[in-house]
Amino acid sequence: MKQIGVTGGIGSGKSIVCQVFSALGVPVYVADDRAKWLTDQDPVLKADIIRLLGTDAYTPEGKYNRPWVASQVFKNPDLLKALNGLVHPRVMTDTMAWVEQHRSLPYVIKEAALMKAAGDHNTLDKVVVVQAPIQLRIERIRQRDPQRSNSEIQAIIDSQMSDADRAKIADYMLINDEASLLLPQIVALHEQFSAR
């Protein structure tokens, strides 16, 4: 079974791409969604996060306090690194269990904003990068998250890997610029990945 990574910058359309793969019957592991679920549900991870950040990391109802945590870690790179050091291994364990459940299929998709080249300390066989022009990405983010300011959007883009660096890890590129047809690009990859 092949493990295919899908990545792209915020607003590139990687979620849409993954929804199409899912509609084609391919299991998709969305790392960010699973990380959010684990921070809320995994008792070991919750205890570790409270030890690192204190009880304010969770609301009185026991839900992960994302805005508060973000306000603490994004201004403190060491704290962010320590938090990632807690979350990422739990996500990796969760991913491995998920992959095992789908062993009989030709391939699965792993979607994540942060990704390395295939085989670079990961289990990926290929990496698909979704690319879109920066102005189009900003417009998409504005439509999706109207409460975000331009400076917030730019800060997120600046904190992510550059398009040039993402291109270096790509085995395949999907162009999502609203001029190129996206669906045929995805179907072509699906046919290629499905071949045993």
Short mmCIF file of C-alpha atoms in Angstrom, two decimals:
data_model
loop_
_atom_site.label_atom_id
_atom_site.label_comp_id
_atom_site.label_asym_id
_atom_site.label_seq_id
_atom_site.Cartn_x
_atom_site.Cartn_y
_atom_site.Cartn_z
CA MET A 1 0.00 0.00 0.00
CA LYS A 2 1.30 3.45 -0.94
CA GLN A 3 1.15 6.38 1.47
CA ILE A 4 0.67 9.65 -0.40
CA GLY A 5 1.19 13.01 1.29
CA VAL A 6 -0.87 16.02 0.23
CA THR A 7 0.27 19.47 1.30
CA GLY A 8 0.04 23.10 0.29
CA GLY A 9 0.01 26.54 1.84
CA ILE A 10 -3.05 28.01 3.52
CA GLY A 11 -5.68 28.80 0.90
CA SER A 12 -4.10 26.58 -1.77
CA GLY A 13 -7.06 24.20 -1.81
CA LYS A 14 -5.53 21.08 -0.30
CA SER A 15 -8.76 20.40 1.62
CA ILE A 16 -10.77 20.43 -1.64
CA VAL A 17 -8.22 18.10 -3.23
CA CYS A 18 -8.52 15.71 -0.30
CA GLN A 19 -12.33 15.84 -0.49
CA VAL A 20 -12.12 14.74 -4.13
CA PHE A 21 -9.78 11.86 -3.25
CA SER A 22 -12.22 10.90 -0.49
CA ALA A 23 -15.13 11.00 -2.97
CA LEU A 24 -13.10 8.61 -5.14
CA GLY A 25 -13.11 6.18 -2.19
CA VAL A 26 -9.61 6.89 -0.90
CA PRO A 27 -9.19 7.11 2.90
CA VAL A 28 -7.79 10.52 3.91
CA TYR A 29 -6.01 11.19 7.20
CA VAL A 30 -6.21 14.92 8.00
CA ALA A 31 -3.36 15.47 10.47
CA ASP A 32 -4.60 18.86 11.74
CA ASP A 33 -8.10 17.52 12.46
CA ARG A 34 -6.72 14.45 14.23
CA ALA A 35 -4.31 16.60 16.25
CA LYS A 36 -7.27 18.74 17.38
CA TRP A 37 -9.25 15.62 18.29
CA LEU A 38 -6.31 14.15 20.22
CA THR A 39 -5.67 17.37 22.19
CA ASP A 40 -9.31 17.21 23.30
CA GLN A 41 -9.70 13.45 23.81
CA ASP A 42 -6.33 11.79 24.58
CA PRO A 43 -5.96 11.78 28.39
CA VAL A 44 -2.17 11.26 28.29
CA LEU A 45 -1.68 14.14 25.85
CA LYS A 46 -4.01 16.41 27.87
CA ALA A 47 -2.02 15.73 31.04
CA ASP A 48 1.27 16.44 29.22
CA ILE A 49 -0.07 19.73 27.80
CA ILE A 50 -1.30 20.84 31.24
CA ARG A 51 2.13 20.03 32.70
CA LEU A 52 3.76 22.15 29.97
CA LEU A 53 1.36 25.11 29.79
CA GLY A 54 -0.73 25.01 32.96
CA THR A 55 -4.45 24.56 33.53
CA ASP A 56 -5.38 27.54 31.29
CA ALA A 57 -4.59 25.28 28.31
CA TYR A 58 -8.06 23.77 28.83
CA THR A 59 -11.43 25.40 29.46
CA PRO A 60 -13.35 24.59 32.67
CA GLU A 61 -15.36 22.14 30.50
CA GLY A 62 -12.16 20.29 29.60
CA LYS A 63 -11.88 21.50 26.00
CA TYR A 64 -8.51 22.50 24.56
CA ASN A 65 -8.26 26.31 24.79
CA ARG A 66 -6.83 26.92 21.30
CA PRO A 67 -6.90 30.75 21.31
CA TRP A 68 -5.14 30.92 24.68
CA VAL A 69 -2.56 28.29 23.73
CA ALA A 70 -1.88 30.05 20.41
CA SER A 71 -1.37 33.36 22.23
CA GLN A 72 1.25 31.67 24.44
CA VAL A 73 3.21 29.58 21.95
CA PHE A 74 3.33 31.73 18.82
CA LYS A 75 5.34 34.42 20.62
CA ASN A 76 7.63 31.82 22.22
CA PRO A 77 9.38 29.50 19.71
CA ASP A 78 10.79 27.26 22.47
CA LEU A 79 7.34 26.73 23.96
CA LEU A 80 5.89 26.01 20.49
CA LYS A 81 8.65 23.47 19.90
CA ALA A 82 7.94 21.82 23.27
CA LEU A 83 4.19 21.67 22.51
CA ASN A 84 4.83 20.18 19.06
CA GLY A 85 7.16 17.69 20.77
CA LEU A 86 4.14 16.47 22.76
CA VAL A 87 1.51 16.54 20.01
CA HIS A 88 3.46 15.20 17.01
CA PRO A 89 4.44 11.80 18.50
CA ARG A 90 0.80 11.18 19.54
CA VAL A 91 -0.36 12.07 16.01
CA MET A 92 2.32 9.75 14.56
CA THR A 93 1.10 6.84 16.70
CA ASP A 94 -2.49 7.60 15.70
CA THR A 95 -1.46 7.75 12.01
CA MET A 96 0.28 4.37 12.15
CA ALA A 97 -2.80 2.74 13.68
CA TRP A 98 -4.97 4.35 10.96
CA VAL A 99 -2.66 3.14 8.17
CA GLU A 100 -2.86 -0.42 9.54
CA GLN A 101 -6.66 -0.31 9.27
CA HIS A 102 -6.38 0.38 5.51
CA ARG A 103 -3.55 -2.03 4.64
CA SER A 104 -5.60 -3.84 1.96
CA LEU A 105 -6.07 -0.74 -0.23
CA PRO A 106 -3.79 0.41 -3.07
CA TYR A 107 -3.10 3.74 -1.37
CA VAL A 108 -4.11 6.22 1.32
CA ILE A 109 -3.78 10.01 1.55
CA LYS A 110 -2.21 11.88 4.46
CA GLU A 111 -2.99 15.59 4.44
CA ALA A 112 -0.86 17.99 6.46
CA ALA A 113 0.27 21.62 6.28
CA LEU A 114 3.77 20.63 7.43
CA MET A 115 5.44 17.95 5.38
CA LYS A 116 8.88 16.75 4.37
CA ALA A 117 9.91 15.07 1.15
CA ALA A 118 8.83 11.43 0.78
CA GLY A 119 11.17 9.17 2.72
CA ASP A 120 12.72 12.04 4.71
CA HIS A 121 12.12 10.56 8.18
CA ASN A 122 8.53 9.68 7.23
CA THR A 123 6.55 6.80 5.74
CA LEU A 124 5.40 8.68 2.63
CA ASP A 125 5.98 7.17 -0.79
CA LYS A 126 5.10 10.33 -2.74
CA VAL A 127 4.21 13.95 -1.98
CA VAL A 128 1.57 15.92 -3.87
CA VAL A 129 1.80 19.71 -3.51
CA VAL A 130 -1.25 21.87 -4.22
CA GLN A 131 -0.19 25.24 -5.64
CA ALA A 132 -2.17 28.43 -6.16
CA PRO A 133 -1.10 32.06 -6.74
CA ILE A 134 -0.60 33.98 -3.52
CA GLN A 135 -3.27 36.64 -4.26
CA LEU A 136 -5.85 33.94 -4.96
CA ARG A 137 -4.90 32.19 -1.72
CA ILE A 138 -5.37 35.45 0.23
CA GLU A 139 -8.80 35.97 -1.37
CA ARG A 140 -9.85 32.42 -0.44
CA ILE A 141 -8.74 32.93 3.16
CA ARG A 142 -10.64 36.24 3.34
CA GLN A 143 -13.81 34.52 2.11
CA ARG A 144 -13.40 31.57 4.47
CA ASP A 145 -12.27 33.55 7.55
CA PRO A 146 -13.66 37.11 7.18
CA GLN A 147 -12.67 37.90 10.77
CA ARG A 148 -8.96 37.55 9.95
CA SER A 149 -7.09 40.78 9.26
CA ASN A 150 -4.70 41.15 6.31
CA SER A 151 -1.77 41.19 8.71
CA GLU A 152 -2.96 37.95 10.35
CA ILE A 153 -3.29 36.27 6.96
CA GLN A 154 0.16 37.47 5.91
CA ALA A 155 1.66 36.28 9.23
CA ILE A 156 0.26 32.78 8.65
CA ILE A 157 1.59 32.70 5.08
CA ASP A 158 4.99 33.99 6.24
CA SER A 159 5.18 31.32 8.97
CA GLN A 160 4.62 28.51 6.45
CA MET A 161 7.06 26.91 4.05
CA SER A 162 7.50 28.99 0.88
CA ASP A 163 6.04 27.85 -2.44
CA ALA A 164 9.59 27.40 -3.77
CA ASP A 165 10.52 25.13 -0.85
CA ARG A 166 7.27 23.18 -1.20
CA ALA A 167 8.04 22.67 -4.90
CA LYS A 168 11.36 21.05 -3.91
CA ILE A 169 9.58 18.29 -1.92
CA ALA A 170 6.89 17.70 -4.58
CA ASP A 171 6.77 14.47 -6.53
CA TYR A 172 3.59 15.82 -8.15
CA MET A 173 2.09 19.30 -8.42
CA LEU A 174 -1.63 20.08 -8.62
CA ILE A 175 -2.32 23.55 -9.98
CA ASN A 176 -5.41 25.07 -8.35
CA ASP A 177 -5.39 28.52 -9.94
CA GLU A 178 -9.01 28.56 -11.22
CA ALA A 179 -7.65 28.62 -14.79
CA SER A 180 -6.49 24.98 -14.90
CA LEU A 181 -9.09 22.23 -14.45
CA LEU A 182 -8.37 20.61 -11.08
CA LEU A 183 -10.53 17.48 -11.31
CA PRO A 184 -8.73 15.87 -14.28
CA GLN A 185 -5.39 16.41 -12.51
CA ILE A 186 -6.66 14.59 -9.41
CA VAL A 187 -8.26 11.75 -11.39
CA ALA A 188 -5.00 11.20 -13.31
CA LEU A 189 -3.10 10.86 -10.02
CA HIS A 190 -5.81 8.57 -8.62
CA GLU A 191 -5.44 6.24 -11.61
CA GLN A 192 -1.67 6.24 -11.24
CA PHE A 193 -1.73 5.58 -7.47
CA SER A 194 -4.41 2.89 -7.81
CA ALA A 195 -2.27 0.80 -10.17
CA ARG A 196 -0.71 -2.03 -8.16
#
